[in-house]
Amino acid sequence: EQIAAENQKALEIAVKRAQVLMFEGKYEECAGTLEEASRNYGTNAALCELLAYSYIQTSRTAEIGRASCRERV
């Protein structure tokens, strides 16, 4: 239970970091941050939404259908 809570907190921090990167227009870095967070901590709706948007902004739309979010959310 403690590990799950720590993973959830780490996921939330990664999403906030990605939001800042997105605000700065750093979509590739944002996608990388979210992909790593997804691998390490799982996903949530906010992560999936930001990841899809960052893929769109970087013309990586083909990856949206393969994103791990599709299976997890």
PDB file of N, CA and C in Angstrom, residues 10-70:
ATOM      1  N   ALA A  10       4.677   9.898  -7.291  1.00  0.00           N
ATOM      2  CA  ALA A  10       5.691  10.087  -8.335  1.00  0.00           C
ATOM      3  C   ALA A  10       5.027  10.329  -9.684  1.00  0.00           C
ATOM      4  N   LEU A  11       3.950   9.633  -9.952  1.00  0.00           N
ATOM      5  CA  LEU A  11       3.207   9.831 -11.194  1.00  0.00           C
ATOM      6  C   LEU A  11       2.636  11.245 -11.269  1.00  0.00           C
ATOM      7  N   GLU A  12       2.067  11.709 -10.184  1.00  0.00           N
ATOM      8  CA  GLU A  12       1.511  13.067 -10.139  1.00  0.00           C
ATOM      9  C   GLU A  12       2.592  14.111 -10.367  1.00  0.00           C
ATOM     10  N   ILE A  13       3.767  13.910  -9.792  1.00  0.00           N
ATOM     11  CA  ILE A  13       4.881  14.842  -9.972  1.00  0.00           C
ATOM     12  C   ILE A  13       5.331  14.848 -11.430  1.00  0.00           C
ATOM     13  N   ALA A  14       5.421  13.669 -12.031  1.00  0.00           N
ATOM     14  CA  ALA A  14       5.815  13.575 -13.437  1.00  0.00           C
ATOM     15  C   ALA A  14       4.813  14.294 -14.338  1.00  0.00           C
ATOM     16  N   VAL A  15       3.532  14.151 -14.041  1.00  0.00           N
ATOM     17  CA  VAL A  15       2.501  14.829 -14.834  1.00  0.00           C
ATOM     18  C   VAL A  15       2.641  16.341 -14.690  1.00  0.00           C
ATOM     19  N   LYS A  16       2.890  16.825 -13.500  1.00  0.00           N
ATOM     20  CA  LYS A  16       3.072  18.272 -13.294  1.00  0.00           C
ATOM     21  C   LYS A  16       4.311  18.772 -14.029  1.00  0.00           C
ATOM     22  N   ARG A  17       5.394  18.003 -13.986  1.00  0.00           N
ATOM     23  CA  ARG A  17       6.608  18.362 -14.713  1.00  0.00           C
ATOM     24  C   ARG A  17       6.315  18.420 -16.213  1.00  0.00           C
ATOM     25  N   ALA A  18       5.562  17.445 -16.713  1.00  0.00           N
ATOM     26  CA  ALA A  18       5.212  17.416 -18.134  1.00  0.00           C
ATOM     27  C   ALA A  18       4.339  18.612 -18.512  1.00  0.00           C
ATOM     28  N   GLN A  19       3.445  19.020 -17.625  1.00  0.00           N
ATOM     29  CA  GLN A  19       2.608  20.188 -17.897  1.00  0.00           C
ATOM     30  C   GLN A  19       3.464  21.437 -18.065  1.00  0.00           C
ATOM     31  N   VAL A  20       4.490  21.567 -17.243  1.00  0.00           N
ATOM     32  CA  VAL A  20       5.402  22.713 -17.358  1.00  0.00           C
ATOM     33  C   VAL A  20       6.138  22.664 -18.694  1.00  0.00           C
ATOM     34  N   LEU A  21       6.643  21.485 -19.046  1.00  0.00           N
ATOM     35  CA  LEU A  21       7.342  21.332 -20.321  1.00  0.00           C
ATOM     36  C   LEU A  21       6.430  21.668 -21.488  1.00  0.00           C
ATOM     37  N   MET A  22       5.189  21.241 -21.414  1.00  0.00           N
ATOM     38  CA  MET A  22       4.233  21.529 -22.469  1.00  0.00           C
ATOM     39  C   MET A  22       3.978  23.035 -22.561  1.00  0.00           C
ATOM     40  N   PHE A  23       3.823  23.671 -21.425  1.00  0.00           N
ATOM     41  CA  PHE A  23       3.610  25.118 -21.398  1.00  0.00           C
ATOM     42  C   PHE A  23       4.782  25.846 -22.050  1.00  0.00           C
ATOM     43  N   GLU A  24       5.993  25.294 -21.881  1.00  0.00           N
ATOM     44  CA  GLU A  24       7.191  25.889 -22.469  1.00  0.00           C
ATOM     45  C   GLU A  24       7.374  25.501 -23.933  1.00  0.00           C
ATOM     46  N   GLY A  25       6.469  24.676 -24.462  1.00  0.00           N
ATOM     47  CA  GLY A  25       6.559  24.263 -25.854  1.00  0.00           C
ATOM     48  C   GLY A  25       7.559  23.148 -26.096  1.00  0.00           C
ATOM     49  N   LYS A  26       7.978  22.457 -25.065  1.00  0.00           N
ATOM     50  CA  LYS A  26       8.961  21.376 -25.172  1.00  0.00           C
ATOM     51  C   LYS A  26       8.222  20.036 -25.257  1.00  0.00           C
ATOM     52  N   TYR A  27       7.553  19.824 -26.384  1.00  0.00           N
ATOM     53  CA  TYR A  27       6.669  18.673 -26.535  1.00  0.00           C
ATOM     54  C   TYR A  27       7.414  17.340 -26.586  1.00  0.00           C
ATOM     55  N   GLU A  28       8.579  17.304 -27.228  1.00  0.00           N
ATOM     56  CA  GLU A  28       9.352  16.054 -27.272  1.00  0.00           C
ATOM     57  C   GLU A  28       9.795  15.652 -25.872  1.00  0.00           C
ATOM     58  N   GLU A  29      10.296  16.611 -25.115  1.00  0.00           N
ATOM     59  CA  GLU A  29      10.729  16.335 -23.747  1.00  0.00           C
ATOM     60  C   GLU A  29       9.539  15.947 -22.872  1.00  0.00           C
ATOM     61  N   CYS A  30       8.427  16.587 -23.100  1.00  0.00           N
ATOM     62  CA  CYS A  30       7.194  16.264 -22.381  1.00  0.00           C
ATOM     63  C   CYS A  30       6.801  14.816 -22.643  1.00  0.00           C
ATOM     64  N   ALA A  31       6.816  14.407 -23.905  1.00  0.00           N
ATOM     65  CA  ALA A  31       6.465  13.032 -24.259  1.00  0.00           C
ATOM     66  C   ALA A  31       7.414  12.050 -23.597  1.00  0.00           C
ATOM     67  N   GLY A  32       8.683  12.355 -23.621  1.00  0.00           N
ATOM     68  CA  GLY A  32       9.666  11.475 -22.998  1.00  0.00           C
ATOM     69  C   GLY A  32       9.451  11.332 -21.505  1.00  0.00           C
ATOM     70  N   THR A  33       9.151  12.426 -20.849  1.00  0.00           N
ATOM     71  CA  THR A  33       8.871  12.401 -19.415  1.00  0.00           C
ATOM     72  C   THR A  33       7.665  11.529 -19.113  1.00  0.00           C
ATOM     73  N   LEU A  34       6.626  11.676 -19.908  1.00  0.00           N
ATOM     74  CA  LEU A  34       5.403  10.906 -19.691  1.00  0.00           C
ATOM     75  C   LEU A  34       5.584   9.428 -20.024  1.00  0.00           C
ATOM     76  N   GLU A  35       6.326   9.141 -21.079  1.00  0.00           N
ATOM     77  CA  GLU A  35       6.585   7.743 -21.422  1.00  0.00           C
ATOM     78  C   GLU A  35       7.354   7.044 -20.310  1.00  0.00           C
ATOM     79  N   GLU A  36       8.352   7.720 -19.778  1.00  0.00           N
ATOM     80  CA  GLU A  36       9.128   7.145 -18.673  1.00  0.00           C
ATOM     81  C   GLU A  36       8.262   6.948 -17.435  1.00  0.00           C
ATOM     82  N   ALA A  37       7.451   7.940 -17.119  1.00  0.00           N
ATOM     83  CA  ALA A  37       6.563   7.827 -15.956  1.00  0.00           C
ATOM     84  C   ALA A  37       5.594   6.664 -16.128  1.00  0.00           C
ATOM     85  N   SER A  38       5.084   6.496 -17.336  1.00  0.00           N
ATOM     86  CA  SER A  38       4.155   5.397 -17.607  1.00  0.00           C
ATOM     87  C   SER A  38       4.824   4.048 -17.391  1.00  0.00           C
ATOM     88  N   ARG A  39       6.051   3.921 -17.871  1.00  0.00           N
ATOM     89  CA  ARG A  39       6.792   2.668 -17.673  1.00  0.00           C
ATOM     90  C   ARG A  39       7.079   2.401 -16.201  1.00  0.00           C
ATOM     91  N   ASN A  40       7.411   3.444 -15.454  1.00  0.00           N
ATOM     92  CA  ASN A  40       7.838   3.275 -14.067  1.00  0.00           C
ATOM     93  C   ASN A  40       6.701   3.236 -13.054  1.00  0.00           C
ATOM     94  N   TYR A  41       5.631   4.000 -13.307  1.00  0.00           N
ATOM     95  CA  TYR A  41       4.613   4.184 -12.273  1.00  0.00           C
ATOM     96  C   TYR A  41       3.197   3.851 -12.706  1.00  0.00           C
ATOM     97  N   GLY A  42       2.988   3.501 -13.968  1.00  0.00           N
ATOM     98  CA  GLY A  42       1.634   3.275 -14.453  1.00  0.00           C
ATOM     99  C   GLY A  42       1.099   4.548 -15.105  1.00  0.00           C
ATOM    100  N   THR A  43      -0.200   4.593 -15.298  1.00  0.00           N
ATOM    101  CA  THR A  43      -0.792   5.752 -15.964  1.00  0.00           C
ATOM    102  C   THR A  43      -2.025   6.234 -15.216  1.00  0.00           C
ATOM    103  N   ASN A  44      -2.453   7.421 -15.594  1.00  0.00           N
ATOM    104  CA  ASN A  44      -3.748   7.946 -15.164  1.00  0.00           C
ATOM    105  C   ASN A  44      -4.302   8.765 -16.328  1.00  0.00           C
ATOM    106  N   ALA A  45      -5.493   9.252 -16.190  1.00  0.00           N
ATOM    107  CA  ALA A  45      -6.143   9.975 -17.287  1.00  0.00           C
ATOM    108  C   ALA A  45      -5.359  11.215 -17.700  1.00  0.00           C
ATOM    109  N   ALA A  46      -4.823  11.960 -16.727  1.00  0.00           N
ATOM    110  CA  ALA A  46      -4.079  13.176 -17.049  1.00  0.00           C
ATOM    111  C   ALA A  46      -2.834  12.852 -17.858  1.00  0.00           C
ATOM    112  N   LEU A  47      -2.130  11.799 -17.471  1.00  0.00           N
ATOM    113  CA  LEU A  47      -0.933  11.396 -18.209  1.00  0.00           C
ATOM    114  C   LEU A  47      -1.303  11.037 -19.640  1.00  0.00           C
ATOM    115  N   CYS A  48      -2.328  10.245 -19.813  1.00  0.00           N
ATOM    116  CA  CYS A  48      -2.728   9.813 -21.151  1.00  0.00           C
ATOM    117  C   CYS A  48      -3.130  10.992 -22.027  1.00  0.00           C
ATOM    118  N   GLU A  49      -3.850  11.917 -21.469  1.00  0.00           N
ATOM    119  CA  GLU A  49      -4.277  13.094 -22.230  1.00  0.00           C
ATOM    120  C   GLU A  49      -3.076  13.937 -22.651  1.00  0.00           C
ATOM    121  N   LEU A  50      -2.164  14.181 -21.727  1.00  0.00           N
ATOM    122  CA  LEU A  50      -0.983  14.975 -22.054  1.00  0.00           C
ATOM    123  C   LEU A  50      -0.094  14.255 -23.064  1.00  0.00           C
ATOM    124  N   LEU A  51       0.039  12.947 -22.922  1.00  0.00           N
ATOM    125  CA  LEU A  51       0.873  12.189 -23.844  1.00  0.00           C
ATOM    126  C   LEU A  51       0.290  12.239 -25.255  1.00  0.00           C
ATOM    127  N   ALA A  52      -1.004  12.056 -25.376  1.00  0.00           N
ATOM    128  CA  ALA A  52      -1.648  12.137 -26.694  1.00  0.00           C
ATOM    129  C   ALA A  52      -1.456  13.528 -27.298  1.00  0.00           C
ATOM    130  N   TYR A  53      -1.622  14.570 -26.504  1.00  0.00           N
ATOM    131  CA  TYR A  53      -1.464  15.933 -27.010  1.00  0.00           C
ATOM    132  C   TYR A  53      -0.019  16.179 -27.447  1.00  0.00           C
ATOM    133  N   SER A  54       0.932  15.696 -26.658  1.00  0.00           N
ATOM    134  CA  SER A  54       2.327  15.906 -27.035  1.00  0.00           C
ATOM    135  C   SER A  54       2.662  15.137 -28.309  1.00  0.00           C
ATOM    136  N   TYR A  55       2.083  13.953 -28.492  1.00  0.00           N
ATOM    137  CA  TYR A  55       2.281  13.214 -29.745  1.00  0.00           C
ATOM    138  C   TYR A  55       1.715  14.001 -30.921  1.00  0.00           C
ATOM    139  N   ILE A  56       0.558  14.591 -30.753  1.00  0.00           N
ATOM    140  CA  ILE A  56      -0.044  15.392 -31.823  1.00  0.00           C
ATOM    141  C   ILE A  56       0.850  16.576 -32.166  1.00  0.00           C
ATOM    142  N   GLN A  57       1.353  17.255 -31.146  1.00  0.00           N
ATOM    143  CA  GLN A  57       2.190  18.434 -31.371  1.00  0.00           C
ATOM    144  C   GLN A  57       3.524  18.096 -32.031  1.00  0.00           C
ATOM    145  N   THR A  58       3.972  16.867 -31.895  1.00  0.00           N
ATOM    146  CA  THR A  58       5.247  16.461 -32.490  1.00  0.00           C
ATOM    147  C   THR A  58       5.044  15.586 -33.722  1.00  0.00           C
ATOM    148  N   SER A  59       3.836  15.562 -34.249  1.00  0.00           N
ATOM    149  CA  SER A  59       3.486  14.777 -35.445  1.00  0.00           C
ATOM    150  C   SER A  59       3.767  13.290 -35.261  1.00  0.00           C
ATOM    151  N   ARG A  60       3.591  12.810 -34.047  1.00  0.00           N
ATOM    152  CA  ARG A  60       3.771  11.382 -33.753  1.00  0.00           C
ATOM    153  C   ARG A  60       2.403  10.730 -33.564  1.00  0.00           C
ATOM    154  N   THR A  61       1.463  11.111 -34.412  1.00  0.00           N
ATOM    155  CA  THR A  61       0.086  10.643 -34.239  1.00  0.00           C
ATOM    156  C   THR A  61      -0.045   9.132 -34.373  1.00  0.00           C
ATOM    157  N   ALA A  62       0.837   8.494 -35.117  1.00  0.00           N
ATOM    158  CA  ALA A  62       0.770   7.033 -35.255  1.00  0.00           C
ATOM    159  C   ALA A  62       0.989   6.338 -33.919  1.00  0.00           C
ATOM    160  N   GLU A  63       1.694   6.995 -33.004  1.00  0.00           N
ATOM    161  CA  GLU A  63       1.982   6.400 -31.708  1.00  0.00           C
ATOM    162  C   GLU A  63       0.807   6.472 -30.741  1.00  0.00           C
ATOM    163  N   ILE A  64      -0.153   7.306 -31.024  1.00  0.00           N
ATOM    164  CA  ILE A  64      -1.286   7.454 -30.114  1.00  0.00           C
ATOM    165  C   ILE A  64      -2.007   6.125 -29.952  1.00  0.00           C
ATOM    166  N   GLY A  65      -2.233   5.419 -31.031  1.00  0.00           N
ATOM    167  CA  GLY A  65      -2.924   4.136 -30.973  1.00  0.00           C
ATOM    168  C   GLY A  65      -2.134   3.053 -30.271  1.00  0.00           C
ATOM    169  N   ARG A  66      -0.811   3.197 -30.233  1.00  0.00           N
ATOM    170  CA  ARG A  66       0.034   2.201 -29.587  1.00  0.00           C
ATOM    171  C   ARG A  66       0.386   2.577 -28.156  1.00  0.00           C
ATOM    172  N   ALA A  67      -0.013   3.742 -27.710  1.00  0.00           N
ATOM    173  CA  ALA A  67       0.341   4.197 -26.374  1.00  0.00           C
ATOM    174  C   ALA A  67      -0.182   3.241 -25.314  1.00  0.00           C
ATOM    175  N   SER A  68       0.607   3.048 -24.291  1.00  0.00           N
ATOM    176  CA  SER A  68       0.232   2.114 -23.226  1.00  0.00           C
ATOM    177  C   SER A  68      -1.040   2.563 -22.502  1.00  0.00           C
ATOM    178  N   CYS A  69      -1.379   3.812 -22.611  1.00  0.00           N
ATOM    179  CA  CYS A  69      -2.572   4.338 -21.952  1.00  0.00           C
ATOM    180  C   CYS A  69      -3.823   3.622 -22.453  1.00  0.00           C
ATOM    181  N   ARG A  70      -3.801   3.247 -23.677  1.00  0.00           N
ATOM    182  CA  ARG A  70      -4.982   2.620 -24.268  1.00  0.00           C
ATOM    183  C   ARG A  70      -5.384   1.349 -23.514  1.00  0.00           C
TER     184      ARG A  70
END
